[in-house]
Amino acid sequence: MSDKKRLEEQIEETREKMYCAYMNNVDFLDVLIISQQLDCLLNKLEKLRKEKPSHW
């Protein structure tokens, strides 16, 4: 599996995790931590996009 595909799957899983946490009234700080994890993954994807534009 390519780095891009793996990262996209991690992003989607983290996005779903954050949404479920929010919908289940999980503590705000826990939702914030998940959100920061999602931001980190999105930043990695953006960095990958800039490094390997031919894969897009």
Tab-separated table of C-alpha atoms in Angstrom, residues 5-6 9-10 16 18-19 21 23-24 29 34 39 43-45 47 50 52:
chain	number	residue	atom	x	y	z
A	5	LYS	CA	-3.183	5.599	0.565
A	6	ARG	CA	-2.146	4.564	4.077
A	9	GLU	CA	-6.980	5.784	5.522
A	10	GLN	CA	-5.488	7.006	8.811
A	16	GLU	CA	-14.506	9.223	12.234
A	18	MET	CA	-13.230	12.526	16.331
A	19	TYR	CA	-16.811	12.727	15.082
A	21	ALA	CA	-16.201	11.284	20.283
A	23	MET	CA	-21.361	12.944	19.143
A	24	ASN	CA	-20.965	10.889	22.340
A	29	LEU	CA	-9.921	17.846	25.865
A	34	ILE	CA	-8.002	13.699	18.443
A	39	ASP	CA	-4.203	17.997	11.964
A	43	ASN	CA	-0.045	18.132	7.500
A	44	LYS	CA	1.842	14.937	6.649
A	45	LEU	CA	-0.396	14.397	3.636
A	47	LYS	CA	3.962	17.519	2.891
A	50	LYS	CA	4.498	18.729	-2.108
A	52	LYS	CA	5.826	13.846	-4.670
